[in-house]
Amino acid sequence: RMTDGECIRRANGTMCETSEPIMADDGSGKDISIPSFLMFKVDADTLKAEVKNNNPVQLEMAWALPTPDDRVEYDLWTVPTDILSRPFLDGFKDVASSLGKSAYFTPHFYIYDGVRSNCEGANGNNQCASLCTNHGRYCATDPDNDFDSGISGADVVKESLRRICIWKHYGDENGIGGNWWDYVSQFNRLCNTGDFFMNDDCIRDAYKHSKVDGDAINRCMRDSGGLDQDGPNTFLDQEIKNSNEQGVVILPTVFVNNAALRGRLNVANVFDAICAGFADGTKPKICSQCDKCGDPAECVKAKGVCKHSVGRNTGGVSNFTFGISMMSVIALFIGLGIWQYRKSREDMRDQVRGILAEYMPLEDQEMNGSSPMDFAQKAGKTSLIST
């Protein structure tokens, strides 16, 4: 694929996309039918030229993840108040550690561009109040929709910058970041409420439990540009740039080898995607041991020993459970059939007895010294139905 510069030159200066757009409707997609297929314009122009020349064109649509080399790069886009990503953040540390240097993780935090959203006024004033920092440059939505109390958008921006700095110090070098995972887990457990989100004592406690140097992190936040002055913050500017380049419109989103994952965000799905992203012959041992396991996180903790290999818990049932259920249903229907058959025979007998009792000639009652009603009095021991 050609570079963006080559694309611009071939398109006569027209701006070209640097990444695949995400198929999400921003309100202008009512005229797009499904299925639809989006392509880079440069690639589409080449195909159109072939079609115009009456040459046959064949396309292949593949869903496989890119597998460029022996290291998978995966990113998570989220915000500190995101509830959907919390189980993944609390449970993925051991998996990230087991993958080692075979996989490189990068956490990202979605920041709204306050300048583009007109939150920074012409005179440098913050036009969006508690939603933004740096005089309206960097913003986030208010998670509890209460501008006067609780967690503010500015608080979310501050915690995002804090986690970026923790990653820079403890995960940027190796792509694993054990201390970062520990801090996020501790923060979610101790501080992720309206009363403690920006509580300094709670944050220091999270630092302590995760063995993070709080002074170094605070210094990193100041050195990157801080949050109070009317000026840029290099880390937050980079997050805005990265989100635009990757086309992030849905949170949380995980990218594996620059391909966005869709569907439920959990440890098993991300682990499967990472293991599928290695080039042939380069998959780490832990993938072979745990990628078919019902609970890969448990398998990783057990050093590759899978205790539940019957299948993932995806809301379905195992073959054994399905078989037992079907046999139970069949046995129930057979039992009902037998009961209905016997009940029908008994009802038929009762009807015949009633008819005979009503219409039998009285003068024949003493015939042969017995009554033709004897069989009815004997509860039908003599069958009237030939078998």
PDB file of C-alpha atoms in Angstrom, residues 51-217:
ATOM      1  CA  VAL A  51     -13.270  -2.045 -15.373  1.00  0.00           C
ATOM      2  CA  LYS A  52     -13.352   0.869 -17.833  1.00  0.00           C
ATOM      3  CA  ASN A  53     -10.855  -1.020 -19.994  1.00  0.00           C
ATOM      4  CA  ASN A  54     -13.233  -3.999 -20.019  1.00  0.00           C
ATOM      5  CA  ASN A  55     -10.757  -6.140 -18.112  1.00  0.00           C
ATOM      6  CA  PRO A  56     -12.096  -8.762 -15.687  1.00  0.00           C
ATOM      7  CA  VAL A  57     -11.693  -7.829 -12.010  1.00  0.00           C
ATOM      8  CA  GLN A  58     -11.856 -10.257  -9.109  1.00  0.00           C
ATOM      9  CA  LEU A  59     -11.840  -9.191  -5.456  1.00  0.00           C
ATOM     10  CA  GLU A  60     -11.449 -11.222  -2.294  1.00  0.00           C
ATOM     11  CA  MET A  61     -12.916 -10.118   1.036  1.00  0.00           C
ATOM     12  CA  ALA A  62     -11.026 -11.747   3.902  1.00  0.00           C
ATOM     13  CA  TRP A  63     -11.736 -11.441   7.628  1.00  0.00           C
ATOM     14  CA  ALA A  64      -8.428 -12.785   8.922  1.00  0.00           C
ATOM     15  CA  LEU A  65      -6.237 -10.630  11.131  1.00  0.00           C
ATOM     16  CA  PRO A  66      -2.979  -9.299   9.675  1.00  0.00           C
ATOM     17  CA  THR A  67      -0.062 -11.556  10.608  1.00  0.00           C
ATOM     18  CA  PRO A  68       3.039  -9.556   9.670  1.00  0.00           C
ATOM     19  CA  ASP A  69       5.688 -11.000  12.004  1.00  0.00           C
ATOM     20  CA  ASP A  70       6.485 -12.770  15.278  1.00  0.00           C
ATOM     21  CA  ARG A  71       5.234  -9.920  17.512  1.00  0.00           C
ATOM     22  CA  VAL A  72       1.600  -8.879  17.860  1.00  0.00           C
ATOM     23  CA  GLU A  73       0.794  -5.286  18.741  1.00  0.00           C
ATOM     24  CA  TYR A  74      -2.520  -4.630  20.441  1.00  0.00           C
ATOM     25  CA  ASP A  75      -4.117  -1.430  21.704  1.00  0.00           C
ATOM     26  CA  LEU A  76      -7.046  -0.631  23.959  1.00  0.00           C
ATOM     27  CA  TRP A  77      -9.011   2.585  23.589  1.00  0.00           C
ATOM     28  CA  THR A  78     -11.075   3.459  26.638  1.00  0.00           C
ATOM     29  CA  VAL A  79     -11.628   6.088  29.347  1.00  0.00           C
ATOM     30  CA  PRO A  80     -11.116   5.682  33.117  1.00  0.00           C
ATOM     31  CA  THR A  81     -14.869   5.710  33.774  1.00  0.00           C
ATOM     32  CA  ASP A  82     -15.732   3.082  31.163  1.00  0.00           C
ATOM     33  CA  ILE A  83     -17.659   0.232  32.780  1.00  0.00           C
ATOM     34  CA  LEU A  84     -17.520  -2.204  29.846  1.00  0.00           C
ATOM     35  CA  SER A  85     -13.724  -2.443  29.815  1.00  0.00           C
ATOM     36  CA  ARG A  86     -13.380  -2.898  33.572  1.00  0.00           C
ATOM     37  CA  PRO A  87     -13.594  -6.738  33.696  1.00  0.00           C
ATOM     38  CA  PHE A  88     -10.985  -6.945  30.937  1.00  0.00           C
ATOM     39  CA  LEU A  89      -8.660  -4.509  32.725  1.00  0.00           C
ATOM     40  CA  ASP A  90      -9.044  -6.413  35.990  1.00  0.00           C
ATOM     41  CA  GLY A  91      -8.369  -9.819  34.447  1.00  0.00           C
ATOM     42  CA  PHE A  92      -5.831  -9.468  31.641  1.00  0.00           C
ATOM     43  CA  LYS A  93      -2.595  -8.809  33.542  1.00  0.00           C
ATOM     44  CA  ASP A  94      -1.560 -12.466  33.823  1.00  0.00           C
ATOM     45  CA  VAL A  95      -2.285 -13.041  30.141  1.00  0.00           C
ATOM     46  CA  ALA A  96      -0.218  -9.998  29.135  1.00  0.00           C
ATOM     47  CA  SER A  97       2.662 -11.242  31.297  1.00  0.00           C
ATOM     48  CA  SER A  98       2.465 -14.785  29.880  1.00  0.00           C
ATOM     49  CA  LEU A  99       2.729 -13.471  26.310  1.00  0.00           C
ATOM     50  CA  GLY A 100       5.927 -11.670  27.270  1.00  0.00           C
ATOM     51  CA  LYS A 101       7.758  -9.802  24.567  1.00  0.00           C
ATOM     52  CA  SER A 102       5.848 -11.713  21.884  1.00  0.00           C
ATOM     53  CA  ALA A 103       3.052  -9.150  22.252  1.00  0.00           C
ATOM     54  CA  TYR A 104       3.229  -5.412  22.817  1.00  0.00           C
ATOM     55  CA  PHE A 105       0.336  -3.631  24.521  1.00  0.00           C
ATOM     56  CA  THR A 106      -0.429   0.089  24.393  1.00  0.00           C
ATOM     57  CA  PRO A 107      -3.287   1.671  26.361  1.00  0.00           C
ATOM     58  CA  HIS A 108      -4.961   4.738  24.858  1.00  0.00           C
ATOM     59  CA  PHE A 109      -7.460   7.179  26.309  1.00  0.00           C
ATOM     60  CA  TYR A 110     -10.007   9.009  24.252  1.00  0.00           C
ATOM     61  CA  ILE A 111      -9.698  12.794  24.644  1.00  0.00           C
ATOM     62  CA  TYR A 112     -12.044  15.267  22.981  1.00  0.00           C
ATOM     63  CA  ASP A 113     -10.318  18.029  21.069  1.00  0.00           C
ATOM     64  CA  GLY A 114     -11.563  21.131  22.880  1.00  0.00           C
ATOM     65  CA  VAL A 115     -10.312  23.473  20.196  1.00  0.00           C
ATOM     66  CA  ARG A 116     -12.255  21.622  17.527  1.00  0.00           C
ATOM     67  CA  SER A 117     -15.313  21.482  19.799  1.00  0.00           C
ATOM     68  CA  ASN A 118     -15.125  25.251  20.419  1.00  0.00           C
ATOM     69  CA  CYS A 119     -14.492  24.784  24.117  1.00  0.00           C
ATOM     70  CA  GLU A 120     -11.472  27.065  23.930  1.00  0.00           C
ATOM     71  CA  GLY A 121     -12.690  30.606  23.385  1.00  0.00           C
ATOM     72  CA  ALA A 122     -11.017  33.226  21.204  1.00  0.00           C
ATOM     73  CA  ASN A 123      -9.591  34.908  24.311  1.00  0.00           C
ATOM     74  CA  GLY A 124      -8.269  31.620  25.701  1.00  0.00           C
ATOM     75  CA  ASN A 125     -11.108  31.096  28.169  1.00  0.00           C
ATOM     76  CA  ASN A 126     -12.633  27.692  28.899  1.00  0.00           C
ATOM     77  CA  GLN A 127     -16.087  27.727  27.332  1.00  0.00           C
ATOM     78  CA  CYS A 128     -17.047  24.235  28.569  1.00  0.00           C
ATOM     79  CA  ALA A 129     -16.511  24.714  32.296  1.00  0.00           C
ATOM     80  CA  SER A 130     -15.775  21.483  34.202  1.00  0.00           C
ATOM     81  CA  LEU A 131     -15.586  19.323  31.081  1.00  0.00           C
ATOM     82  CA  CYS A 132     -12.138  20.544  30.016  1.00  0.00           C
ATOM     83  CA  THR A 133      -8.603  21.281  31.146  1.00  0.00           C
ATOM     84  CA  ASN A 134      -5.936  23.627  29.797  1.00  0.00           C
ATOM     85  CA  HIS A 135      -8.419  26.445  29.239  1.00  0.00           C
ATOM     86  CA  GLY A 136     -10.667  24.294  27.083  1.00  0.00           C
ATOM     87  CA  ARG A 137      -8.068  22.390  25.038  1.00  0.00           C
ATOM     88  CA  TYR A 138      -8.694  18.845  26.321  1.00  0.00           C
ATOM     89  CA  CYS A 139     -12.155  17.617  27.291  1.00  0.00           C
ATOM     90  CA  ALA A 140     -14.150  14.550  28.302  1.00  0.00           C
ATOM     91  CA  THR A 141     -17.815  13.893  28.853  1.00  0.00           C
ATOM     92  CA  ASP A 142     -19.238  14.108  32.360  1.00  0.00           C
ATOM     93  CA  PRO A 143     -19.868  10.469  33.373  1.00  0.00           C
ATOM     94  CA  ASP A 144     -22.701  11.273  35.796  1.00  0.00           C
ATOM     95  CA  ASN A 145     -24.157  14.219  33.830  1.00  0.00           C
ATOM     96  CA  ASP A 146     -23.896  16.473  36.861  1.00  0.00           C
ATOM     97  CA  PHE A 147     -21.719  19.533  36.305  1.00  0.00           C
ATOM     98  CA  ASP A 148     -21.918  20.630  39.940  1.00  0.00           C
ATOM     99  CA  SER A 149     -20.894  17.445  41.756  1.00  0.00           C
ATOM    100  CA  GLY A 150     -19.447  13.980  41.265  1.00  0.00           C
ATOM    101  CA  ILE A 151     -16.863  13.156  38.622  1.00  0.00           C
ATOM    102  CA  SER A 152     -16.277  15.908  36.054  1.00  0.00           C
ATOM    103  CA  GLY A 153     -14.932  15.700  32.519  1.00  0.00           C
ATOM    104  CA  ALA A 154     -11.764  17.468  33.700  1.00  0.00           C
ATOM    105  CA  ASP A 155     -11.306  14.727  36.323  1.00  0.00           C
ATOM    106  CA  VAL A 156     -11.506  12.099  33.575  1.00  0.00           C
ATOM    107  CA  VAL A 157      -8.859  13.946  31.536  1.00  0.00           C
ATOM    108  CA  LYS A 158      -6.582  14.142  34.591  1.00  0.00           C
ATOM    109  CA  GLU A 159      -6.882  10.442  35.385  1.00  0.00           C
ATOM    110  CA  SER A 160      -6.280   9.634  31.709  1.00  0.00           C
ATOM    111  CA  LEU A 161      -3.036  11.625  31.777  1.00  0.00           C
ATOM    112  CA  ARG A 162      -2.029   9.898  35.014  1.00  0.00           C
ATOM    113  CA  ARG A 163      -2.455   6.451  33.436  1.00  0.00           C
ATOM    114  CA  ILE A 164      -0.538   7.548  30.337  1.00  0.00           C
ATOM    115  CA  CYS A 165       2.377   8.596  32.554  1.00  0.00           C
ATOM    116  CA  ILE A 166       2.236   5.338  34.532  1.00  0.00           C
ATOM    117  CA  TRP A 167       2.449   3.439  31.255  1.00  0.00           C
ATOM    118  CA  LYS A 168       5.356   5.597  30.063  1.00  0.00           C
ATOM    119  CA  HIS A 169       7.299   4.696  33.205  1.00  0.00           C
ATOM    120  CA  TYR A 170       6.317   1.049  33.705  1.00  0.00           C
ATOM    121  CA  GLY A 171       5.147  -0.391  30.393  1.00  0.00           C
ATOM    122  CA  ASP A 172       6.422   1.573  27.435  1.00  0.00           C
ATOM    123  CA  GLU A 173       9.747  -0.263  27.313  1.00  0.00           C
ATOM    124  CA  ASN A 174       8.532  -3.862  27.266  1.00  0.00           C
ATOM    125  CA  GLY A 175       4.856  -3.595  26.293  1.00  0.00           C
ATOM    126  CA  ILE A 176       3.757  -5.597  29.352  1.00  0.00           C
ATOM    127  CA  GLY A 177       3.449  -3.045  32.163  1.00  0.00           C
ATOM    128  CA  GLY A 178       2.623  -5.147  35.201  1.00  0.00           C
ATOM    129  CA  ASN A 179       2.561  -2.108  37.490  1.00  0.00           C
ATOM    130  CA  TRP A 180       0.155  -0.338  35.145  1.00  0.00           C
ATOM    131  CA  TRP A 181      -2.317  -3.238  35.248  1.00  0.00           C
ATOM    132  CA  ASP A 182      -2.003  -3.343  39.038  1.00  0.00           C
ATOM    133  CA  TYR A 183      -2.659   0.389  39.388  1.00  0.00           C
ATOM    134  CA  VAL A 184      -5.746   0.289  37.159  1.00  0.00           C
ATOM    135  CA  SER A 185      -7.122  -2.684  39.081  1.00  0.00           C
ATOM    136  CA  GLN A 186      -6.460  -1.013  42.442  1.00  0.00           C
ATOM    137  CA  PHE A 187      -7.959   2.268  41.277  1.00  0.00           C
ATOM    138  CA  ASN A 188     -11.108   0.516  40.057  1.00  0.00           C
ATOM    139  CA  ARG A 189     -11.412  -1.272  43.374  1.00  0.00           C
ATOM    140  CA  LEU A 190     -10.667   1.668  45.682  1.00  0.00           C
ATOM    141  CA  CYS A 191     -11.263   4.965  43.940  1.00  0.00           C
ATOM    142  CA  ASN A 192     -13.666   4.646  41.026  1.00  0.00           C
ATOM    143  CA  THR A 193     -16.591   6.397  42.715  1.00  0.00           C
ATOM    144  CA  GLY A 194     -17.719  10.001  42.763  1.00  0.00           C
ATOM    145  CA  ASP A 195     -16.390  10.532  46.290  1.00  0.00           C
ATOM    146  CA  PHE A 196     -12.912   9.085  45.773  1.00  0.00           C
ATOM    147  CA  PHE A 197     -12.145   9.522  42.048  1.00  0.00           C
ATOM    148  CA  MET A 198      -9.934  12.575  42.689  1.00  0.00           C
ATOM    149  CA  ASN A 199      -9.170  11.854  46.323  1.00  0.00           C
ATOM    150  CA  ASP A 200      -5.406  12.241  46.803  1.00  0.00           C
ATOM    151  CA  ASP A 201      -5.269   9.765  49.690  1.00  0.00           C
ATOM    152  CA  CYS A 202      -7.057   7.120  47.640  1.00  0.00           C
ATOM    153  CA  ILE A 203      -4.755   7.640  44.674  1.00  0.00           C
ATOM    154  CA  ARG A 204      -1.699   7.401  46.927  1.00  0.00           C
ATOM    155  CA  ASP A 205      -3.095   4.154  48.298  1.00  0.00           C
ATOM    156  CA  ALA A 206      -3.489   2.827  44.727  1.00  0.00           C
ATOM    157  CA  TYR A 207       0.116   3.884  44.029  1.00  0.00           C
ATOM    158  CA  LYS A 208       1.271   2.018  47.121  1.00  0.00           C
ATOM    159  CA  HIS A 209      -0.535  -1.232  46.338  1.00  0.00           C
ATOM    160  CA  SER A 210       0.724  -1.233  42.762  1.00  0.00           C
ATOM    161  CA  LYS A 211       4.297  -0.181  43.651  1.00  0.00           C
ATOM    162  CA  VAL A 212       4.121   2.970  41.523  1.00  0.00           C
ATOM    163  CA  ASP A 213       6.318   5.980  42.285  1.00  0.00           C
ATOM    164  CA  GLY A 214       3.745   8.721  42.749  1.00  0.00           C
ATOM    165  CA  ASP A 215       6.300  11.543  42.704  1.00  0.00           C
ATOM    166  CA  ALA A 216       7.655  10.391  39.334  1.00  0.00           C
ATOM    167  CA  ILE A 217       4.142  10.211  37.905  1.00  0.00           C
TER     168      ILE A 217
END
